[in-house]
Amino acid sequence: MQLSYQKPGIDHPMYGKVEYIVADGTTPLCYKTADGYRPLDATSASQSVQTNSAPTGEPLYVLSFKVNDDAEELTFRSKKMLEKTLELYAQKPFITEVKTTTLYTVKHS
């Protein structure tokens, strides 16, 4: 499983609104914006949140941190890999401001 960040083309409906499309191979998962990550379909995601308090879809873990005061982000689909990375980064004194966010991808049928 390989996550990639793709710039939307000028013909994409979200061109100018998002920075990247986060995808697993050719399957889009969510959008990356300057404010963080958004689901692919904001209207269906907000409807599912209103009707169901428990999140649906697969989790996407976002690890934000600073390396020598430069902001970095990594995404994980596996909580086990996230925890291993957190353990490794905890031992490094030059990695600071470590923060984890959990997002849920929306499945389209």
PDB file of C-alpha atoms in Angstrom, residues 45 48-49 51-59 102-106:
ATOM      1  CA  ALA A  45     -19.199  13.099   5.216  1.00  0.00           C
ATOM      2  CA  SER A  48     -22.849  10.659   7.954  1.00  0.00           C
ATOM      3  CA  VAL A  49     -21.541  12.565  10.972  1.00  0.00           C
ATOM      4  CA  THR A  51     -26.767  10.656  11.455  1.00  0.00           C
ATOM      5  CA  ASN A  52     -24.093   8.513  13.091  1.00  0.00           C
ATOM      6  CA  SER A  53     -21.808   9.629  15.914  1.00  0.00           C
ATOM      7  CA  ALA A  54     -19.282   6.828  15.261  1.00  0.00           C
ATOM      8  CA  PRO A  55     -16.895   7.480  12.342  1.00  0.00           C
ATOM      9  CA  THR A  56     -17.159   5.222   9.320  1.00  0.00           C
ATOM     10  CA  GLY A  57     -14.574   4.233   6.743  1.00  0.00           C
ATOM     11  CA  GLU A  58     -10.942   3.274   7.147  1.00  0.00           C
ATOM     12  CA  PRO A  59      -8.719   5.322   9.457  1.00  0.00           C
ATOM     13  CA  THR A 102      -6.946  10.385  12.951  1.00  0.00           C
ATOM     14  CA  LEU A 103      -9.101  10.922   9.867  1.00  0.00           C
ATOM     15  CA  TYR A 104     -11.561   8.533   8.273  1.00  0.00           C
ATOM     16  CA  THR A 105     -11.755   7.957   4.531  1.00  0.00           C
ATOM     17  CA  VAL A 106     -15.108   7.932   2.774  1.00  0.00           C
TER      18      VAL A 106
END
